[in-house]
Tab-separated table of C-alpha atoms in Angstrom:
chain	number	residue	atom	x	y	z
M	1	MET	CA	-0.187	-0.317	-0.200
M	2	SER	CA	1.204	2.738	-0.966
M	3	THR	CA	1.611	6.292	1.650
M	4	ASP	CA	2.238	9.167	-0.737
M	5	THR	CA	-0.771	10.394	-2.126
M	6	PRO	CA	-2.749	13.151	-0.255
M	7	GLY	CA	-6.740	12.236	0.394
M	8	ILE	CA	-9.731	13.145	-1.055
M	9	ASP	CA	-12.358	14.350	0.537
M	10	PRO	CA	-16.131	13.684	-2.031
M	11	LEU	CA	-18.753	15.112	-0.349
M	12	GLU	CA	-16.119	18.188	0.172
M	13	ALA	CA	-18.263	20.347	-2.186
M	14	LEU	CA	-21.697	19.295	-1.081
M	15	ARG	CA	-20.471	19.550	3.261
M	16	ALA	CA	-22.476	22.324	4.141
M	17	PRO	CA	-22.198	23.836	8.455
M	18	ARG	CA	-25.541	22.068	9.920
M	19	ASP	CA	-24.318	18.812	8.154
M	20	PRO	CA	-24.282	15.972	9.874
M	21	ALA	CA	-20.336	14.823	11.779
M	22	CYS	CA	-20.654	11.982	10.232
M	23	ASP	CA	-21.057	10.598	7.164
M	24	VAL	CA	-22.282	6.955	8.263
M	25	PHE	CA	-22.531	4.558	10.958
M	26	LEU	CA	-22.373	1.255	11.667
M	27	THR	CA	-22.515	-1.561	14.461
M	28	GLY	CA	-21.113	-4.633	15.395
M	29	PRO	CA	-18.536	-7.000	16.377
M	30	VAL	CA	-15.033	-6.589	15.862
M	31	PHE	CA	-12.898	-9.957	15.240
M	32	LEU	CA	-9.456	-9.914	15.387
M	33	ASP	CA	-8.576	-11.748	11.806
M	34	ILE	CA	-5.695	-13.603	11.309
M	35	ILE	CA	-5.215	-15.144	7.162
M	36	PHE	CA	-2.594	-17.032	5.892
M	37	THR	CA	-2.674	-16.429	1.659
M	38	GLY	CA	0.040	-19.053	-0.824
M	39	LEU	CA	-1.674	-21.735	0.477
M	40	ASP	CA	-1.881	-24.422	-2.617
M	41	SER	CA	-4.698	-26.496	-2.065
M	42	ALA	CA	-7.119	-27.043	0.622
M	43	PRO	CA	-5.015	-27.883	4.459
M	44	VAL	CA	-4.632	-31.420	4.386
M	45	ARG	CA	-6.435	-33.521	7.788
M	46	GLY	CA	-3.472	-34.792	9.665
M	47	THR	CA	-0.743	-32.355	7.453
M	48	GLU	CA	0.773	-29.445	8.336
M	49	SER	CA	0.600	-26.787	6.045
M	50	TRP	CA	2.731	-23.916	5.410
M	51	ALA	CA	1.335	-20.265	3.878
M	52	ARG	CA	3.664	-18.021	1.695
M	53	GLY	CA	2.038	-14.822	2.989
M	54	MET	CA	0.212	-13.814	6.294
M	55	GLY	CA	-1.347	-10.514	8.187
M	56	SER	CA	-3.650	-9.888	11.064
M	57	SER	CA	-6.012	-7.291	11.357
M	58	PRO	CA	-9.501	-6.129	12.737
M	59	GLY	CA	-12.272	-7.946	11.103
M	60	GLY	CA	-15.797	-8.034	11.317
M	61	VAL	CA	-17.894	-5.259	11.207
M	62	ALA	CA	-14.337	-3.563	11.245
M	63	ASN	CA	-13.771	-4.248	6.832
M	64	MET	CA	-16.544	-1.757	6.694
M	65	ALA	CA	-15.798	0.920	8.146
M	66	THR	CA	-11.909	1.203	7.373
M	67	ALA	CA	-12.636	0.560	4.398
M	68	LEU	CA	-15.727	3.907	4.266
M	69	ALA	CA	-12.368	5.842	6.094
M	70	ARG	CA	-10.107	5.116	3.325
M	71	LEU	CA	-12.370	6.421	0.782
M	72	GLY	CA	-12.522	9.559	3.273
M	73	LEU	CA	-15.538	9.302	4.410
M	74	HIS	CA	-16.465	10.708	8.293
M	75	THR	CA	-17.215	6.797	10.114
M	76	SER	CA	-18.418	6.334	13.113
M	77	LEU	CA	-18.446	2.710	14.646
M	78	ALA	CA	-20.449	0.943	17.714
M	79	ALA	CA	-19.020	-2.036	18.351
M	80	ALA	CA	-17.247	-4.221	22.121
M	81	PHE	CA	-13.707	-4.563	22.590
M	82	GLY	CA	-12.456	-7.467	24.040
M	83	ASP	CA	-9.801	-5.797	26.980
M	84	ASP	CA	-7.457	-8.426	25.937
M	85	HIS	CA	-4.005	-7.523	23.466
M	86	TYR	CA	-6.430	-8.692	21.245
M	87	GLY	CA	-8.933	-6.080	21.713
M	88	GLU	CA	-6.316	-3.268	22.006
M	89	TYR	CA	-4.788	-3.593	18.954
M	90	CYS	CA	-8.178	-3.470	17.196
M	91	TRP	CA	-9.180	-0.812	18.768
M	92	ASP	CA	-5.571	1.651	18.240
M	93	ALA	CA	-5.499	-0.013	14.969
M	94	LEU	CA	-9.284	1.160	13.765
M	95	GLU	CA	-9.122	4.854	16.001
M	96	GLN	CA	-5.617	5.704	15.372
M	97	GLY	CA	-4.498	3.566	12.669
M	98	GLU	CA	-7.857	4.831	10.813
M	99	GLY	CA	-9.101	7.588	11.927
M	100	ILE	CA	-12.628	5.936	12.671
M	101	ASP	CA	-14.558	7.287	15.445
M	102	LEU	CA	-15.356	4.434	18.538
M	103	SER	CA	-16.986	7.674	20.816
M	104	MET	CA	-20.020	4.799	20.807
M	105	SER	CA	-17.664	1.573	21.413
M	106	HIS	CA	-17.113	0.208	24.960
M	107	THR	CA	-14.418	-2.301	25.996
M	108	VAL	CA	-15.592	-4.815	27.984
M	109	PRO	CA	-13.416	-5.888	31.041
M	110	GLY	CA	-12.764	-9.810	30.893
M	111	TRP	CA	-14.379	-10.258	28.101
M	112	HIS	CA	-11.816	-11.715	25.603
M	113	SER	CA	-12.144	-10.593	21.234
M	114	PRO	CA	-13.678	-13.177	18.592
M	115	VAL	CA	-10.900	-14.696	16.649
M	116	THR	CA	-11.440	-15.939	12.852
M	117	VAL	CA	-8.816	-17.475	10.515
M	118	SER	CA	-9.263	-17.207	7.365
M	119	MET	CA	-7.335	-19.326	4.442
M	120	ALA	CA	-6.929	-18.870	0.799
M	121	TYR	CA	-6.904	-21.213	-1.651
M	122	GLU	CA	-7.724	-21.186	-5.336
M	123	GLY	CA	-10.011	-18.477	-6.096
M	124	GLU	CA	-11.516	-19.222	-2.488
M	125	ARG	CA	-11.063	-19.194	1.298
M	126	THR	CA	-12.586	-20.991	4.040
M	127	MET	CA	-13.057	-19.341	7.318
M	128	VAL	CA	-12.786	-20.867	11.377
M	129	SER	CA	-14.105	-18.423	13.925
M	130	HIS	CA	-14.636	-18.617	17.394
M	131	GLY	CA	-16.074	-16.070	20.183
M	132	HIS	CA	-18.540	-15.289	23.181
M	133	GLU	CA	-21.519	-12.878	22.783
M	134	ALA	CA	-20.608	-9.650	24.669
M	135	PRO	CA	-21.777	-9.908	28.215
M	136	ALA	CA	-25.576	-6.973	28.576
M	137	PRO	CA	-23.043	-3.955	30.030
M	138	ALA	CA	-23.637	-2.813	34.261
M	139	PRO	CA	-25.989	-0.156	34.265
M	140	ASP	CA	-23.820	2.735	34.196
M	141	ALA	CA	-21.714	1.711	31.679
M	142	GLY	CA	-20.450	4.927	29.200
M	143	THR	CA	-19.745	4.549	25.763
M	144	GLY	CA	-16.910	5.750	24.114
M	145	SER	CA	-13.821	4.457	26.900
M	146	ARG	CA	-11.835	1.186	26.608
M	147	ALA	CA	-12.842	0.854	30.715
M	148	ALA	CA	-16.955	0.496	29.714
M	149	ALA	CA	-19.396	-2.439	29.497
M	150	THR	CA	-21.186	-2.521	26.540
M	151	ALA	CA	-24.330	-4.500	25.438
M	152	THR	CA	-23.251	-3.656	21.293
M	153	GLY	CA	-22.657	-6.459	19.103
M	154	THR	CA	-22.489	-10.253	19.044
M	155	ALA	CA	-19.431	-13.220	18.166
M	156	SER	CA	-21.852	-14.807	14.984
M	157	ARG	CA	-19.451	-14.229	11.457
M	158	ALA	CA	-22.757	-13.877	9.934
M	159	GLY	CA	-23.929	-10.686	11.395
M	160	ALA	CA	-19.992	-9.210	10.959
M	161	THR	CA	-21.180	-6.162	7.917
M	162	GLY	CA	-23.241	-4.498	10.047
M	163	THR	CA	-26.125	-4.663	12.926
M	164	GLY	CA	-25.131	-5.829	16.581
M	165	THR	CA	-27.761	-7.227	19.411
M	166	SER	CA	-28.282	-5.571	22.053
M	167	THR	CA	-28.483	-8.226	24.457
M	168	ALA	CA	-29.724	-5.380	27.778
M	169	ALA	CA	-32.772	-3.146	28.040
M	170	ALA	CA	-30.198	-1.222	30.165
M	171	ALA	CA	-27.911	-0.210	27.481
M	172	PRO	CA	-26.492	3.315	27.361
M	173	VAL	CA	-27.161	6.255	24.423
M	174	PHE	CA	-26.638	2.975	21.452
M	175	PRO	CA	-28.861	1.507	19.806
M	176	GLN	CA	-32.093	3.755	20.416
M	177	CYS	CA	-30.582	6.579	19.866
M	178	PRO	CA	-27.065	6.286	16.563
M	179	PRO	CA	-25.944	9.921	15.521
M	180	ARG	CA	-27.413	12.022	13.699
M	181	ALA	CA	-25.672	10.769	10.168
M	182	ARG	CA	-25.661	10.826	6.321
M	183	ALA	CA	-25.932	7.064	6.150
M	184	ALA	CA	-25.960	3.965	7.776
M	185	ILE	CA	-25.307	0.305	7.033
M	186	ALA	CA	-28.026	-2.339	8.036
M	187	SER	CA	-27.171	-5.675	7.870
M	188	LEU	CA	-30.970	-7.504	7.751
M	189	ALA	CA	-31.613	-10.789	9.430
M	190	PRO	CA	-35.022	-12.706	9.131
M	191	GLY	CA	-37.156	-11.957	11.700
M	192	ARG	CA	-35.168	-9.407	13.607
M	193	SER	CA	-35.741	-5.759	14.250
M	194	GLU	CA	-33.192	-3.266	15.432
M	195	PRO	CA	-34.148	-0.305	16.884
M	196	TRP	CA	-31.652	2.162	15.580
M	197	VAL	CA	-32.125	1.499	12.331
M	198	ALA	CA	-35.625	2.914	12.057
M	199	THR	CA	-34.675	6.165	14.442
M	200	ALA	CA	-31.568	6.612	11.850
M	201	ALA	CA	-33.461	6.261	9.265
M	202	ARG	CA	-35.828	9.338	11.211
M	203	ASP	CA	-32.998	11.353	11.642
M	204	GLY	CA	-32.442	11.468	7.748
M	205	ALA	CA	-29.520	8.671	8.007
M	206	LEU	CA	-29.817	6.468	4.318
M	207	VAL	CA	-30.098	2.949	5.275
M	208	PHE	CA	-28.201	0.682	3.105
M	209	GLY	CA	-29.076	-3.143	3.581
M	210	ASP	CA	-27.051	-6.225	3.279
M	211	VAL	CA	-27.935	-9.290	3.928
M	212	GLY	CA	-26.442	-13.112	4.768
M	213	TRP	CA	-27.750	-16.581	3.961
M	214	ASP	CA	-31.733	-17.095	4.654
M	215	GLU	CA	-30.789	-20.696	7.307
M	216	THR	CA	-34.650	-20.332	7.971
M	217	GLY	CA	-34.769	-21.297	3.873
M	218	ARG	CA	-37.728	-18.928	3.527
M	219	TRP	CA	-36.321	-16.502	1.806
M	220	ASP	CA	-39.206	-13.854	2.481
M	221	LEU	CA	-38.709	-10.602	2.281
M	222	ASP	CA	-41.077	-9.703	4.130
M	223	ALA	CA	-39.349	-11.393	7.361
M	224	LEU	CA	-36.747	-8.395	6.644
M	225	PRO	CA	-38.549	-5.512	9.200
M	226	ASP	CA	-35.892	-3.587	8.468
M	227	LEU	CA	-36.101	-3.359	4.821
M	228	ALA	CA	-39.105	-0.797	4.721
M	229	HIS	CA	-36.067	1.222	6.000
M	230	CYS	CA	-33.281	1.711	3.031
M	231	GLU	CA	-32.946	3.537	0.843
M	232	ALA	CA	-30.906	0.400	-0.554
M	233	PHE	CA	-30.703	-2.887	-0.529
M	234	LEU	CA	-27.905	-4.982	-1.861
M	235	PRO	CA	-27.991	-9.059	-2.721
M	236	ASN	CA	-25.767	-11.444	-4.763
M	237	ALA	CA	-27.094	-12.352	-7.704
M	238	GLU	CA	-28.793	-15.907	-5.657
M	239	GLU	CA	-29.990	-14.150	-3.025
M	240	ALA	CA	-31.457	-11.795	-4.881
M	241	MET	CA	-32.858	-14.435	-6.867
M	242	ARG	CA	-34.246	-17.010	-3.726
M	243	TYR	CA	-35.312	-13.361	-2.269
M	244	THR	CA	-37.787	-12.589	-5.826
M	245	ARG	CA	-38.607	-16.109	-6.899
M	246	THR	CA	-36.827	-15.411	-10.204
M	247	ASP	CA	-34.731	-17.335	-12.255
M	248	CYS	CA	-32.401	-14.159	-13.790
M	249	PRO	CA	-30.061	-11.505	-11.418
M	250	ARG	CA	-31.423	-8.474	-13.767
M	251	ALA	CA	-34.922	-9.777	-12.734
M	252	ALA	CA	-34.779	-9.903	-9.105
M	253	ALA	CA	-33.145	-6.272	-9.117
M	254	HIS	CA	-36.525	-4.762	-11.510
M	255	ALA	CA	-38.504	-6.726	-8.464
M	256	LEU	CA	-36.167	-6.050	-5.527
M	257	ALA	CA	-36.460	-2.036	-6.887
M	258	GLU	CA	-40.864	-2.329	-6.044
M	259	ARG	CA	-39.579	-2.619	-2.479
M	260	VAL	CA	-36.429	-0.425	-1.655
M	261	PRO	CA	-35.397	2.891	-3.807
M	262	LEU	CA	-32.566	1.565	-5.338
M	263	ALA	CA	-31.805	-2.208	-5.634
M	264	VAL	CA	-28.300	-3.419	-6.075
M	265	VAL	CA	-27.327	-6.900	-7.440
M	266	THR	CA	-23.560	-7.951	-6.758
M	267	LEU	CA	-22.864	-10.848	-9.989
M	268	GLY	CA	-19.566	-12.140	-8.668
M	269	ALA	CA	-16.837	-12.168	-11.742
M	270	GLU	CA	-20.195	-10.656	-14.312
M	271	GLY	CA	-20.351	-7.194	-12.353
M	272	ALA	CA	-22.834	-5.682	-10.534
M	273	TYR	CA	-26.500	-4.673	-11.749
M	274	ALA	CA	-28.974	-1.970	-10.187
M	275	VAL	CA	-32.219	-0.207	-10.648
M	276	ASP	CA	-33.349	2.856	-9.522
M	277	GLY	CA	-36.587	2.560	-7.787
M	278	ARG	CA	-38.188	5.856	-8.021
M	279	THR	CA	-37.090	6.911	-11.790
M	280	GLY	CA	-36.691	3.285	-13.744
M	281	THR	CA	-32.750	3.886	-14.469
M	282	ALA	CA	-30.939	0.359	-14.881
M	283	ALA	CA	-26.904	0.010	-14.780
M	284	ALA	CA	-24.733	-2.491	-15.499
M	285	VAL	CA	-21.083	-2.376	-14.941
M	286	PRO	CA	-18.998	-5.294	-15.785
M	287	ALA	CA	-16.131	-6.798	-13.197
M	288	ILE	CA	-12.591	-5.623	-13.161
M	289	GLU	CA	-10.091	-9.312	-14.307
M	290	VAL	CA	-7.601	-8.750	-11.755
M	291	GLU	CA	-5.257	-11.755	-9.791
M	292	ALA	CA	-7.024	-12.309	-6.715
M	293	LEU	CA	-4.836	-12.826	-3.981
M	294	ASP	CA	-7.924	-13.052	-1.435
M	295	PRO	CA	-10.930	-12.106	-1.478
M	296	THR	CA	-11.565	-11.818	1.947
M	297	GLY	CA	-13.568	-8.370	2.590
M	298	ALA	CA	-14.483	-7.634	-0.816
M	299	GLY	CA	-18.231	-7.113	-0.371
M	300	ASP	CA	-17.952	-5.016	2.512
M	301	VAL	CA	-15.380	-3.107	0.251
M	302	PHE	CA	-18.203	-2.925	-2.540
M	303	VAL	CA	-20.593	-2.099	-0.546
M	304	ALA	CA	-18.432	0.886	1.090
M	305	GLY	CA	-17.611	2.289	-2.218
M	306	PHE	CA	-21.786	2.394	-3.626
M	307	VAL	CA	-22.573	4.610	-0.696
M	308	THR	CA	-19.663	6.473	-1.203
M	309	GLY	CA	-20.488	6.992	-4.799
M	310	THR	CA	-24.623	8.072	-3.108
M	311	LEU	CA	-23.372	10.183	-1.084
M	312	ALA	CA	-21.944	12.412	-3.953
M	313	ASP	CA	-24.485	11.973	-5.836
M	314	TRP	CA	-22.941	9.796	-8.115
M	315	PRO	CA	-24.789	8.770	-11.243
M	316	LEU	CA	-25.781	5.227	-11.031
M	317	ALA	CA	-23.261	3.635	-13.547
M	318	ASP	CA	-20.129	5.552	-11.554
M	319	ARG	CA	-21.151	4.409	-8.223
M	320	LEU	CA	-21.486	0.968	-9.546
M	321	ALA	CA	-18.168	1.483	-11.657
M	322	PHE	CA	-16.396	2.722	-8.621
M	323	ALA	CA	-18.074	-0.252	-6.141
M	324	GLY	CA	-16.254	-2.746	-8.321
M	325	LEU	CA	-12.734	-1.165	-8.791
M	326	THR	CA	-12.872	-0.861	-4.543
M	327	ALA	CA	-13.457	-4.381	-4.626
M	328	ALA	CA	-11.735	-5.027	-7.107
M	329	LEU	CA	-8.347	-3.847	-5.568
M	330	SER	CA	-9.238	-5.032	-2.733
M	331	VAL	CA	-8.725	-8.581	-3.193
M	332	GLN	CA	-5.722	-7.781	-4.831
M	333	GLU	CA	-4.012	-8.005	-0.799
M	334	PHE	CA	-4.273	-9.507	2.461
M	335	GLY	CA	-8.136	-9.886	3.037
M	336	GLY	CA	-10.010	-7.428	5.347
M	337	SER	CA	-9.791	-3.954	6.409
M	338	LEU	CA	-5.918	-4.556	5.272
M	339	SER	CA	-6.651	-4.998	1.629
M	340	ALA	CA	-9.272	-1.657	1.593
M	341	PRO	CA	-7.587	0.056	-1.548
M	342	GLY	CA	-7.206	3.846	-0.113
M	343	TRP	CA	-6.885	7.031	-2.422
M	344	ALA	CA	-3.488	5.962	-3.486
M	345	GLU	CA	-4.119	3.139	-4.350
M	346	ILE	CA	-7.227	3.845	-6.567
M	347	ALA	CA	-4.871	6.864	-8.244
M	348	ALA	CA	-2.127	4.698	-9.074
M	349	TRP	CA	-4.266	1.645	-10.857
M	350	TRP	CA	-5.639	5.192	-12.563
M	351	GLN	CA	-2.904	5.995	-14.242
M	352	LEU	CA	-1.657	2.236	-14.557
M	353	ILE	CA	-4.337	1.412	-16.961
M	354	ARG	CA	-4.111	4.328	-19.182
M	355	THR	CA	-0.372	3.276	-19.779
M	356	CYS	CA	-1.142	-0.299	-20.610
M	357	ASP	CA	-1.091	-1.104	-24.520
M	358	ARG	CA	-4.661	-2.592	-25.943
M	359	GLN	CA	-6.905	-1.238	-23.711
M	360	ASP	CA	-10.394	-0.823	-24.458
M	361	PRO	CA	-11.288	2.372	-25.046
M	362	ALA	CA	-14.929	2.106	-24.200
M	363	ALA	CA	-13.986	0.214	-21.565
M	364	LEU	CA	-10.881	3.661	-20.182
M	365	GLU	CA	-14.539	5.857	-20.422
M	366	ARG	CA	-16.825	4.375	-18.096
M	367	TYR	CA	-13.648	5.816	-15.258
M	368	ALA	CA	-13.467	8.981	-16.771
M	369	PHE	CA	-15.151	10.170	-13.593
M	370	LEU	CA	-11.840	9.275	-11.876
M	371	ASP	CA	-10.343	12.229	-13.445
M	372	ASP	CA	-12.713	14.787	-11.814
M	373	LEU	CA	-12.258	12.982	-8.515
M	374	LEU	CA	-8.307	12.543	-8.096
M	375	PRO	CA	-6.022	15.697	-7.698
M	376	ALA	CA	-4.874	16.060	-4.361
M	377	THR	CA	-6.561	17.610	-1.839
M	378	ALA	CA	-4.580	18.863	2.152
M	379	ARG	CA	-5.586	15.759	4.605
M	380	ALA	CA	-3.109	13.441	4.250
M	381	TRP	CA	-3.805	10.071	2.917
M	382	PRO	CA	-3.040	7.246	3.854
M	383	LEU	CA	-3.151	6.861	7.852
M	384	ARG	CA	-0.977	4.906	9.575
M	385	ARG	CA	-2.301	1.193	8.787
M	386	ALA	CA	-2.980	-1.761	10.573
M	387	VAL	CA	0.322	-4.100	9.831
M	388	PRO	CA	0.097	-7.722	9.258
M	389	THR	CA	1.474	-9.122	12.581
M	390	ILE	CA	0.646	-8.611	16.548
M	391	GLY	CA	3.289	-7.053	18.535
M	392	PHE	CA	5.724	-4.393	16.794
M	393	ARG	CA	6.809	-1.043	19.187
M	394	GLN	CA	6.702	2.354	17.289
């Protein structure tokens, strides 16, 4: 990752004195991710496998929070952190390293950090996770302190990119009163409604909903109560088709656009397709072909890119192209939050791709909007980032 390109505020031209201080709010469990790459094949029982690469970084909801912050958005995260060395490392990496606001986060005394080990091979990954739900907070627990207890978050990897679950009615400010923000990202799950989502939407935040696999097998949109508060819904193709009972991702996107203002369906190697339900506008953008090192966190980076473009009021096709670009850049690095690209990486890619021989002019034109974004601004970027291992002294 390069460190010599100044940062860019994609919302600079839109900011006004009375705007929220927070661009994007999100909540959920933070994991310590340990990522092994360079495995030639899946590990075999009874043998020892050696990986050619390794990285360690905050994971879970931290993947998306980091991706948003590196794109210049003022990001606020509410999460539980263990008071072990893993929790301390994750807190410092996010707050000091990425500039993420953790004033609504808490450290839980005596609770160990959830951990995920991810092994990348053959273009895919296998993950093993361990963790326990954070205990209920003490009645006088505060926020923004490493000594405070919390009810925020669960240790379930299924909720790693969105909402956490409060386990006590006596919780402090969150989740009933999230900070005023331009946008919020919520993880939707069947039969679950998070009170903070409605509050955020009522206070003017655009809510972006992602979703995981429906373990109930019902695939019922009516079972996602918080979908009613969403500005955008971003399932993958399989999820979208199951929820809409269609056999085509594009048909699924149009069906979803009858339920939400923006329906975005990710198509993996084929790119993404989106429909604006208000105007009927549709956009399709192919994926960028890259040599993938580790796909961990690519979906989170895609959402962060799309949120950035939406808040900046870009055309729908530009949002899709930017989201796909950031996701493509992320899979070329160690997974999770370490791989999330900033403007330095985007600028480097744009400079490189225009100098390559035999580039399709039409394909280059698709990303011409970057020319208006990439001139340097005063803010230094990237900030100090997490390192591939834990324990180095400054």
